[in-house]
Amino acid sequence: MRWTHTLIPTLKEAPSDAEILSHQYLIRSGMVRKLTAGLYTFLPLGLRVLHKIEKIVREEMDRSGALETLMPALQPPEIWQKSGRYETARDVLFKAKDRSDKEWVLGPTHEEVITTLVAGELQSYRHFPKTFYQIQTKFRDEIRPRFGLMRAKEFIMKDAYSFDTTDEGAQVSYKSMYDAYARIFKRCGLTAFAVEADTGVMGGKFSHEYMVPAETGENEVVYQEESGYAANIEKAVTGSVKLDSDPALKDLEIEKFPTPGVKTIENLARGSHKIPATQQIKTLVYFLEDKPIILLLRGDDQLNEAKLTGVVGSAEFRPGEEAEIVELLGAHPGSLGAVGVSSEVKIYGDLAIEGTWGMVTGANEDGFHIKNVNVSRDLPSVEWVDLRTAKVGDPCPTSGKPLKIQRAIEVGHVFKLGTKYSEALGATFLDHDGKTKPAVMGCYGIGVTRTLQSVIEQSNDKFGVIWPMAIAPYQVCLTPLNVDPASEVMQLANKFYTELVSKGVEVIMDDRDERPGFKFKDSELVGFPIRLAIGEKSLANGVVELKMRAGGEVEKITPEMAVATVLERVHEML
RNA sequence: CGGAGCGUAGCUCAGCUUGGUAGAGCACCUGCUUUGGGAGCAGGACGUCGCAGGUUCAAAUCCUGUCGCUCCGACCA
């Protein structure tokens, strides 16, 4: 390809609406342009990268035995009503109406469609297992699209769905996808690792997310290198963080004491009371489908709402409003406690305070707290569960070593679904024993467009993008510094171009009549892995100049060696 | 949806406080010079100042409304 024939609108300055570096480079290097928030046009260069990632995804999906399909993006709402997600996913569903005012759904994902297909086509255990995948545009009415392709209203996803007759089979399918994902990200030049992920209302143990470490990521990963433990913070459990209570306080009776003006854990820890946060019980009032529940955490801990979802089996909860809380407990937030609360209110307590004593909590009377709370004695009806958010330095659940936290971008998610959708949509089969059973499903997603931007986020320097060879828009940027067709420089460039292309190398020739510095800057901004510059000065010394984008000095090589050397580098880096 | 900020040339932004001729740099067009790290000079084209009302002799500037964009939170590939 010749630069003057394609469209690579590079920008010297970062667009004002691009916050993170990968978003800026995506725009500046002329890969995409924004139509409106969360919607992007892929320009020729960006599309080449996208296609290359898709090719890798296809190859690895095919290799794992998955079957490529293509499902409609436009879907009837009836199947969403059947699965129950017409309601539960209503916030992300884009809806459209046709001329007769019938409603349609733009697919944010395809469990309903694929399961409907399987319900009709796979009827015997002999037809299983099967895994289907597709690479397709998804639509999600994101509350807040952001960071370019990272979170868009419309994006390209590789989604896959496995169907097995047994749970054990489903685990094999799961593992197969899990492994394929690792290969995909590796081939894309991405450092991504699998972490245990929250399974939310679906339950079950099998969910992993593939994470790319990045400060701009929207997720937090809790990990311990030595033990290998890694989990999304929503899911992360820890070893016991329970602290020893002072034996002297165990049998003391609870005692109310005045705490005027104290509204927060912090107030009580600092002020005149000097009660460490670790000795306080934090009392939160939530409403679960209009029924109040009380949550108890240690003063220094934060509630993990994803864990709460798992505990109560629903995501339909919200923090109570001040008026509701006053009505329930008779005091304002800041003086709340669970001691003596009616046994009709469900109370969940975090494991970190189970069995402790000498604790301080609100008295349910404004301006008063109570001390010497012995949890086992004074809070008998509490159900003890894991509710806290893991913190840096907490003990690793497997090794006890201190945990660390790293921000990351989620590029893939593998999920063992079970029979939720197969039951709802009738994907059953006749087993050996003549019984009708629901298929056991798994679902697997890769954000293809997000993966693209993640590579930029991970692989760049102050000059621009550094594309890994496998997904670079072009492998080689041929840079003649004189584009006069009659010049020796341009004739040699044309010769190299022809030879390299004939050997299957993807070359872009920068045939613009621009100054050298201008061309060098552009090629570095776009990030072609190899640049071969041909200029009069070096040619007079019998050499051309090879520069690797990833680093290293300019290498001077003879024109005779140029094509072979470039070819060798391309293959080394693939 | 809650909180914060921003809408002026293709891009980055100044001008707004204190109302009065619409600005700069980059990019674009023409010419000359230049030619190894985002060149220089001269000339040129490009704007309903997001939109709609209002105040005023007069609005980019003040007021009201509205739409869009960005960031923080809940959601997620």
XYZ file of C-alpha atoms (C1' of nucleotides) in Angstrom:
651
model
C 0.000 0.000 0.000
C 1.135 3.498 -0.754
C 0.585 6.081 1.939
C -0.820 8.586 -0.548
C -3.439 6.080 -1.703
C -4.856 5.222 1.671
C -6.180 7.469 4.425
C -4.095 7.815 7.571
C -5.125 11.112 9.129
C -2.534 11.497 11.864
C -2.814 14.291 14.382
C -0.009 16.177 16.015
C -2.134 17.123 18.995
C -4.314 14.937 21.163
C -8.044 15.468 20.738
C -9.454 17.180 23.798
C -12.046 14.489 24.466
C -9.545 11.649 24.683
C -8.417 11.177 28.243
C -6.295 8.043 28.326
C -3.186 7.486 26.260
C -4.469 4.531 24.252
C -7.543 6.522 23.264
C -5.386 9.455 22.212
C -3.063 7.304 20.126
C -6.001 5.494 18.590
C -7.264 8.828 17.276
C -3.911 10.454 16.629
C -2.592 7.550 14.599
C -5.613 7.730 12.328
C -7.082 4.348 13.231
C -10.578 5.422 14.211
C -12.780 8.478 14.335
C -15.629 9.170 16.696
C -19.110 9.556 15.282
C -20.615 10.299 18.661
C -20.053 9.101 22.224
C -19.432 5.372 22.229
C -19.642 4.996 18.438
C -16.545 4.848 16.262
C -15.727 4.490 12.594
C -12.771 2.262 11.835
C -10.537 3.833 9.224
C -8.498 1.613 6.884
C -5.555 1.298 9.259
C -7.632 0.472 12.336
C -9.685 -2.001 10.391
C -6.566 -3.884 9.335
C -5.597 -4.331 12.976
C -9.119 -5.370 13.881
C -9.147 -7.976 11.116
C -5.841 -9.360 12.271
C -7.095 -9.799 15.811
C -10.233 -11.427 14.488
C -8.132 -13.798 12.425
C -6.190 -14.885 15.495
C -9.435 -15.347 17.399
C -10.895 -17.446 14.574
C -7.830 -19.621 14.298
C -7.772 -20.361 18.001
C -11.505 -20.895 18.238
C -11.382 -23.293 15.293
C -8.394 -25.037 16.831
C -10.332 -25.556 20.047
C -13.104 -27.215 18.049
C -15.634 -24.408 18.309
C -17.938 -23.891 15.326
C -18.326 -20.467 13.774
C -21.852 -19.149 13.291
C -23.391 -15.753 12.738
C -26.518 -14.795 14.634
C -28.827 -11.856 14.093
C -28.068 -8.701 15.998
C -31.752 -7.802 15.839
C -33.733 -10.084 18.102
C -37.340 -10.642 19.104
C -38.065 -9.569 22.692
C -39.993 -12.811 23.300
C -36.841 -14.866 23.831
C -35.612 -12.283 26.293
C -38.867 -12.518 28.153
C -38.512 -16.300 28.265
C -35.035 -16.131 29.792
C -36.163 -13.453 32.212
C -33.521 -11.033 31.019
C -36.013 -8.700 29.348
C -36.406 -7.390 32.880
C -33.049 -8.063 34.504
C -31.006 -6.726 31.588
C -33.415 -3.964 30.641
C -30.888 -1.268 31.476
C -28.491 -2.350 28.745
C -31.024 -3.397 26.114
C -31.343 -1.189 23.082
C -34.853 -1.425 21.722
C -36.255 -0.497 18.342
C -39.703 -0.501 16.819
C -40.686 -1.562 13.352
C -43.351 0.004 11.129
C -46.144 -1.840 12.845
C -44.894 -0.668 16.205
C -43.625 -4.104 17.173
C -40.659 -3.957 19.472
C -37.245 -5.496 18.750
C -34.096 -5.852 20.771
C -30.562 -5.137 19.593
C -28.509 -7.981 20.994
C -26.099 -7.150 23.807
C -25.183 -10.854 23.893
C -26.588 -14.040 22.373
C -27.424 -16.685 24.970
C -31.098 -16.447 24.052
C -30.504 -16.851 20.326
C -28.007 -19.689 20.470
C -30.036 -21.575 23.055
C -33.129 -21.231 20.900
C -31.127 -22.655 18.016
C -29.813 -25.545 20.051
C -33.267 -26.253 21.418
C -34.388 -26.945 17.877
C -31.316 -28.708 16.517
C -29.647 -30.788 19.228
C -32.002 -33.422 20.576
C -29.914 -36.451 21.452
C -26.942 -36.876 23.750
C -25.218 -38.083 20.571
C -25.274 -34.498 19.264
C -23.171 -33.193 22.145
C -20.851 -31.621 23.085
C -20.899 -28.584 20.838
C -19.389 -25.136 21.147
C -20.497 -22.327 18.841
C -18.920 -18.965 18.401
C -19.327 -15.816 16.385
C -17.571 -12.507 15.909
C -20.193 -9.867 15.775
C -21.302 -6.392 16.710
C -22.983 -6.080 20.082
C -25.152 -3.249 21.301
C -25.311 -2.130 24.891
C -27.021 0.931 26.209
C -24.074 1.739 28.416
C -24.790 4.206 31.140
C -21.521 5.859 30.408
C -19.493 4.982 27.337
C -15.901 6.007 27.816
C -12.255 5.735 26.920
C -12.793 5.279 23.206
C -13.282 1.642 22.328
C -12.916 0.506 25.933
C -16.567 0.929 26.722
C -18.728 1.633 23.702
C -22.410 1.486 22.883
C -21.587 -0.698 19.902
C -18.562 -2.960 19.907
C -17.238 -6.130 18.395
C -17.272 -9.201 20.534
C -16.285 -12.759 20.009
C -18.889 -14.696 21.903
C -18.984 -18.452 22.308
C -21.407 -20.869 23.908
C -20.768 -24.464 24.895
C -23.389 -27.166 25.309
C -22.704 -30.375 27.179
C -24.729 -33.222 28.561
C -23.007 -33.321 31.922
C -21.357 -31.019 34.386
C -18.032 -32.783 33.903
C -18.316 -32.304 30.170
C -19.078 -28.645 30.673
C -15.884 -28.300 32.663
C -13.892 -29.770 29.798
C -15.481 -27.305 27.384
C -14.749 -24.516 29.825
C -11.110 -25.478 30.111
C -10.797 -25.655 26.363
C -12.007 -22.060 26.001
C -9.906 -20.937 28.949
C -6.812 -22.293 27.232
C -7.770 -20.879 23.841
C -8.124 -17.437 25.418
C -4.634 -17.603 26.854
C -3.294 -18.432 23.374
C -5.279 -15.629 21.744
C -4.029 -12.902 24.032
C -0.489 -14.161 23.842
C -0.568 -14.157 20.054
C -1.941 -10.610 20.097
C 1.149 -9.609 22.031
C -0.872 -8.856 25.137
C 0.133 -9.684 28.669
C -3.152 -10.918 30.070
C -3.792 -13.230 32.965
C -6.792 -15.113 34.224
C -8.328 -14.197 37.545
C -11.210 -15.660 39.466
C -14.283 -13.615 38.778
C -17.528 -12.866 40.478
C -20.405 -14.996 39.329
C -23.104 -12.713 40.677
C -26.611 -14.053 40.754
C -25.713 -17.054 38.604
C -23.706 -18.714 41.337
C -21.230 -21.514 40.755
C -17.487 -21.494 40.956
C -16.471 -21.340 37.361
C -15.825 -17.889 36.141
C -12.564 -16.336 35.128
C -11.756 -13.009 33.609
C -8.734 -12.314 31.472
C -7.171 -9.125 32.685
C -4.604 -6.815 31.150
C -2.718 -4.946 33.865
C -3.153 -1.218 33.266
C -3.571 1.763 35.537
C -6.420 2.978 33.366
C -8.313 -0.290 33.774
C -11.760 -0.194 35.318
C -11.204 -3.301 37.418
C -9.087 -4.141 40.403
C -7.340 -7.454 40.677
C -6.277 -8.871 44.021
C -3.273 -11.155 43.681
C -0.349 -12.852 45.312
C 2.490 -13.759 42.934
C 4.020 -16.568 44.933
C 0.858 -18.490 45.593
C -0.600 -17.637 42.197
C -3.864 -16.476 43.696
C -5.583 -13.841 41.555
C -9.162 -12.638 41.672
C -11.303 -9.705 40.725
C -11.778 -7.552 43.794
C -15.506 -8.250 43.556
C -14.753 -11.890 44.128
C -11.524 -11.876 46.107
C -11.583 -13.680 49.415
C -8.843 -13.445 51.992
C -7.394 -15.529 54.769
C -8.805 -14.729 58.185
C -8.361 -11.090 59.143
C -9.979 -11.551 62.507
C -8.128 -9.698 65.278
C -7.747 -10.952 68.832
C -10.017 -9.289 71.352
C -8.726 -8.230 74.749
C -9.666 -11.074 77.145
C -10.318 -8.536 79.894
C -13.265 -7.138 77.976
C -15.015 -10.408 77.241
C -17.498 -10.518 80.068
C -18.122 -6.821 80.516
C -21.725 -5.729 80.198
C -22.628 -3.453 77.321
C -22.598 0.165 78.278
C -24.114 3.173 76.555
C -21.952 6.286 76.381
C -22.487 9.723 74.855
C -20.787 10.556 71.567
C -22.193 13.932 70.627
C -21.435 15.009 67.090
C -19.832 11.689 66.121
C -21.084 10.732 62.694
C -18.417 8.505 61.243
C -16.030 5.712 62.068
C -13.264 8.254 61.638
C -14.790 10.652 64.193
C -14.889 7.921 66.789
C -11.362 6.752 66.006
C -9.808 10.221 66.228
C -11.743 12.633 68.469
C -11.632 12.205 72.216
C -12.887 8.628 72.173
C -9.864 7.065 70.446
C -11.617 3.874 69.521
C -9.682 2.192 66.714
C -11.718 1.485 63.566
C -10.853 -2.182 63.982
C -12.761 -2.173 67.261
C -15.877 -0.642 65.788
C -18.799 -2.319 64.115
C -20.018 -0.546 60.994
C -23.775 -0.866 60.574
C -25.280 -0.489 57.112
C -28.963 -0.586 56.269
C -29.891 -1.880 52.825
C -33.209 -2.599 51.243
C -33.626 -5.863 49.405
C -36.730 -5.576 47.235
C -38.242 -3.208 49.845
C -37.345 -5.347 52.851
C -34.700 -3.882 55.137
C -31.558 -5.864 55.892
C -28.732 -4.891 58.202
C -25.092 -5.452 57.315
C -22.313 -5.438 59.882
C -18.678 -4.898 58.989
C -15.606 -4.047 60.936
C -15.024 -0.306 61.063
C -12.029 -0.420 58.752
C -13.705 -2.603 56.122
C -15.742 -1.736 53.062
C -18.841 -3.556 51.866
C -18.381 -5.550 48.674
C -21.709 -5.310 46.849
C -20.852 -8.160 44.505
C -20.434 -10.438 47.503
C -23.703 -9.169 48.919
C -25.367 -10.108 45.637
C -24.104 -13.635 46.085
C -25.194 -13.769 49.714
C -28.753 -12.566 49.162
C -29.118 -14.162 45.729
C -30.263 -10.971 44.074
C -28.853 -7.718 42.813
C -32.093 -5.908 43.557
C -30.828 -4.099 46.615
C -29.976 -0.521 47.456
C -28.693 1.459 50.404
C -31.478 2.733 52.632
C -32.366 6.394 52.577
C -31.978 8.429 55.723
C -35.718 8.662 56.442
C -36.180 4.920 56.019
C -33.292 4.249 58.359
C -34.613 6.543 61.039
C -37.979 4.842 60.811
C -36.390 1.400 61.144
C -33.796 2.009 63.864
C -34.821 5.281 65.465
C -31.531 7.017 64.808
C -29.612 8.656 62.006
C -26.623 7.104 60.256
C -23.654 7.618 62.533
C -25.357 6.168 65.574
C -26.667 2.899 64.143
C -26.207 -0.521 65.607
C -27.746 -3.962 65.454
C -27.797 -4.764 69.157
C -31.364 -5.278 70.290
C -32.866 -4.916 66.816
C -36.059 -6.870 66.150
C -35.356 -10.422 65.094
C -37.641 -9.844 62.124
C -34.907 -7.857 60.417
C -32.357 -10.055 58.701
C -28.818 -9.270 59.816
C -25.690 -10.338 57.960
C -22.347 -9.912 59.665
C -18.918 -10.109 58.117
C -16.683 -12.972 59.207
C -14.018 -10.538 60.410
C -16.103 -9.642 63.450
C -17.649 -13.025 64.168
C -16.996 -14.040 67.772
C -15.214 -10.816 68.719
C -15.882 -8.821 71.869
C -15.045 -5.436 73.314
C -16.584 -3.901 70.209
C -18.209 -0.496 69.876
C -21.309 0.199 67.831
C -24.078 2.762 67.520
C -26.800 2.771 70.160
C -29.651 3.550 67.758
C -30.018 6.796 69.607
C -28.541 9.918 68.081
C -25.368 10.932 69.872
C -24.831 7.635 71.667
C -22.784 4.497 71.116
C -22.463 1.348 73.159
C -19.261 -0.409 74.111
C -18.236 -3.845 75.357
C -20.301 -5.510 72.687
C -19.657 -9.239 72.753
C -20.777 -10.264 69.319
C -21.705 -13.869 70.105
C -23.607 -12.794 73.201
C -25.201 -9.546 72.016
C -25.852 -10.278 68.353
C -27.187 -13.826 68.442
C -29.286 -13.767 65.290
C -26.599 -12.639 62.857
C -25.777 -14.791 59.861
C -22.001 -14.748 59.338
C -20.847 -14.359 55.767
C -18.045 -12.832 53.726
C -19.015 -9.258 52.898
C -15.823 -7.263 53.053
C -13.716 -5.961 50.218
C -10.171 -7.305 50.210
C -7.440 -4.801 51.006
C -3.765 -4.547 50.189
C -1.811 -6.533 52.754
C -4.654 -8.861 53.698
C -3.539 -12.478 53.901
C -3.774 -14.540 50.719
C -6.481 -17.191 51.103
C -4.160 -19.962 49.947
C -0.722 -18.947 51.241
C -1.387 -16.342 53.922
C 1.154 -14.037 52.291
C 0.162 -10.393 51.862
C -2.120 -9.643 48.932
C -1.510 -6.907 46.392
C -3.947 -5.009 44.211
C -3.469 -4.028 40.591
C -5.801 -2.180 38.240
C -6.616 -4.000 35.017
C -8.690 -4.048 31.852
C -11.051 -6.973 31.388
C -10.588 -8.294 27.856
C -12.241 -11.681 28.209
C -14.600 -13.577 30.431
C -15.248 -17.306 30.583
C -18.298 -18.447 32.462
C -19.889 -21.715 33.380
C -23.594 -21.053 33.051
C -25.210 -24.317 34.051
C -28.769 -24.913 32.884
C -30.385 -21.539 33.469
C -30.867 -20.728 29.790
C -31.309 -24.254 28.518
C -34.181 -24.734 30.956
C -35.761 -21.387 30.225
C -35.566 -21.807 26.460
C -36.119 -25.533 26.214
C -32.671 -26.693 25.135
C -33.141 -30.244 26.333
C -31.954 -33.555 24.975
C -32.771 -37.201 25.414
C -30.032 -38.926 27.407
C -28.840 -42.564 27.325
C -31.363 -43.424 29.982
C -34.247 -42.083 27.944
C -34.708 -39.093 30.198
C -35.063 -35.516 29.010
C -32.375 -33.256 30.478
C -31.341 -29.649 29.990
C -28.013 -29.029 28.306
C -25.224 -27.704 30.522
C -23.946 -24.447 29.141
C -20.941 -22.212 29.267
C -20.510 -18.785 27.736
C -17.331 -17.030 26.759
C -16.617 -13.532 25.553
C -13.720 -11.529 24.215
C -14.049 -7.820 23.622
C -12.283 -7.677 20.276
C -12.305 -3.909 19.910
C -11.367 -3.528 23.547
C -8.507 -5.957 23.032
C -7.260 -3.756 20.213
C -7.140 -0.688 22.399
C -5.666 -2.673 25.275
C -2.681 -3.539 23.116
C -2.102 0.167 22.528
C -2.527 0.838 26.234
C 0.104 -1.755 26.997
C 2.497 -1.188 24.118
C 3.474 2.426 23.505
C 6.064 5.061 24.243
C 6.143 8.821 24.119
C 6.316 8.757 20.333
C 3.285 6.581 19.719
C 2.051 3.029 19.405
C 4.393 0.034 19.243
C 2.455 -2.668 17.420
C 3.322 -6.292 17.980
C 4.172 -7.823 14.604
C 1.197 -10.184 14.680
C -1.427 -7.453 14.615
C 0.426 -4.471 13.170
C -1.544 -2.680 10.453
C 1.497 -3.105 8.203
C 4.612 -5.000 9.126
C 7.051 -2.701 7.394
C 7.059 1.011 6.658
C 9.248 1.721 3.678
C 10.424 5.316 3.855
C 12.074 6.816 0.776
C 13.340 10.281 1.622
C 13.085 11.400 -1.954
C 9.916 10.511 -3.796
C 10.907 11.772 -7.206
C 10.178 8.719 -9.398
C 13.371 9.298 -11.321
C 15.587 9.337 -8.221
C 17.810 6.458 -7.293
C 16.219 6.492 -3.858
C 12.689 6.039 -5.134
C 13.694 3.421 -7.662
C 15.346 1.388 -4.953
C 12.284 1.846 -2.736
C 10.063 0.579 -5.523
C 12.300 -2.442 -5.970
C 12.196 -3.247 -2.251
C 8.453 -2.761 -2.215
C 7.884 -5.190 -5.053
C 10.224 -7.800 -3.618
C 8.848 -7.626 -0.109
C 5.236 -7.759 -1.258
C 6.011 -10.736 -3.494
C 7.383 -12.517 -0.422
C 4.164 -11.888 1.443
C 5.353 -9.022 3.635
C 2.788 -6.333 4.403
C 4.437 -3.090 3.379
C 3.300 0.469 3.409
C 5.412 2.843 1.382
C 5.477 6.397 2.663
C 5.518 8.046 -0.748
C 4.431 11.428 0.556
C 6.542 14.352 -0.546
C 7.367 15.390 2.993
C 10.487 16.114 4.934
C 12.244 13.177 6.577
C 11.514 14.205 10.151
C 7.826 14.498 9.366
C 7.713 10.984 7.941
C 9.736 9.488 10.781
C 7.435 11.021 13.378
C 4.364 9.725 11.607
C 5.694 6.194 11.248
C 6.545 6.166 14.938
C 3.164 7.537 15.932
C 1.373 4.852 13.939
C 3.792 2.243 15.230
C 4.836 0.037 12.328
C 7.215 -2.574 13.774
C 9.931 -2.130 11.152
C 10.989 0.944 9.252
C 13.313 0.793 6.307
C 14.510 4.245 5.342
C 16.242 4.975 2.070
C 17.923 8.322 1.614
C 20.565 9.877 -0.557
C 23.055 10.393 2.255
C 23.159 6.849 3.502
C 22.882 5.475 0.003
C 26.036 7.421 -0.875
C 27.691 5.319 1.844
C 26.237 2.192 0.328
C 23.647 1.536 3.041
C 19.988 1.831 3.882
C 18.634 2.228 7.397
C 16.648 -0.300 9.368
C 14.925 0.807 12.552
C 12.890 -1.409 14.844
C 9.983 0.455 16.428
C 10.296 -1.460 19.675
C 13.756 -0.073 20.286
C 17.383 -0.243 19.375
C 19.646 1.863 17.233
C 19.318 2.502 13.534
C 21.009 -0.369 11.721
C 22.867 0.378 8.538
C 22.673 -2.477 6.070
C 23.548 -2.827 2.432
C 20.724 -2.611 -0.083
C 21.538 -6.163 -1.160
C 20.868 -7.429 2.353
C 17.822 -5.261 3.001
C 15.004 -7.478 1.780
C 16.437 -10.626 3.354
C 17.049 -8.862 6.659
C 13.544 -7.409 6.798
C 12.083 -10.793 5.942
C 14.054 -12.400 8.719
C 12.927 -9.800 11.267
C 9.290 -10.141 10.300
C 9.404 -13.884 10.779
C 11.333 -13.648 14.033
C 8.650 -11.406 15.452
C 5.606 -13.370 14.361
C -29.398 8.734 37.270
C -26.215 11.690 41.134
C -21.616 14.945 41.250
C -17.927 18.061 38.369
C -16.235 20.493 33.927
C -16.431 21.956 28.776
C -19.023 23.522 23.843
C -15.577 29.628 19.417
C -12.263 27.483 12.029
C -10.841 20.462 10.205
C -7.587 20.012 15.185
C -5.584 22.415 19.845
C -7.074 26.716 22.171
C -7.371 32.439 23.366
C -11.301 36.133 23.651
C -16.215 36.094 28.065
C -14.639 38.797 34.352
C -15.769 44.730 32.555
C -21.392 43.672 26.149
C -19.388 47.360 20.814
C -14.854 45.239 13.979
C -14.342 36.999 15.398
C -8.581 35.751 16.882
C -3.706 32.575 17.273
C -0.974 28.018 16.336
C -1.370 23.522 13.606
C -3.774 21.491 9.260
C -5.631 23.125 4.121
C -4.804 26.055 -1.026
C -1.042 29.149 -4.276
C 4.000 30.662 -5.061
C 9.128 30.857 -3.730
C 12.975 28.924 -0.784
C 14.297 24.518 1.914
C 15.154 19.023 2.148
C 17.994 13.204 7.418
C 13.877 14.073 13.080
C 6.876 17.239 12.889
C 11.004 23.741 7.929
C 10.872 29.278 6.437
C 8.730 33.512 3.893
C 4.629 35.777 1.228
C -0.307 35.427 -0.114
C -5.163 32.836 0.418
C -9.584 29.971 1.751
C -12.147 28.297 6.026
C -16.985 30.574 11.575
C -24.985 30.905 11.501
C -19.147 31.475 18.459
C -23.701 23.963 20.072
C -29.106 25.244 19.673
C -33.559 28.171 21.239
C -35.497 32.072 23.807
C -34.703 36.583 26.785
C -32.244 41.423 28.459
C -29.993 45.500 25.508
C -29.324 50.707 20.831
C -25.826 46.499 20.602
C -24.657 39.569 22.910
C -19.307 34.736 21.631
C -19.548 37.797 26.210
C -25.181 38.804 30.689
C -29.900 35.683 31.979
C -33.157 31.235 31.165
C -33.927 26.769 28.876
C -32.193 22.897 25.936
C -28.855 19.583 23.382
C -24.034 17.517 22.990
C -19.156 16.092 24.871
C -15.612 14.711 28.862
C -14.418 13.152 33.848
C -15.903 10.680 38.935
C -19.769 6.758 40.873
C -23.334 2.246 39.939
C -23.136 -1.534 35.035
C -19.909 -4.586 31.879
C -16.429 -7.510 26.726
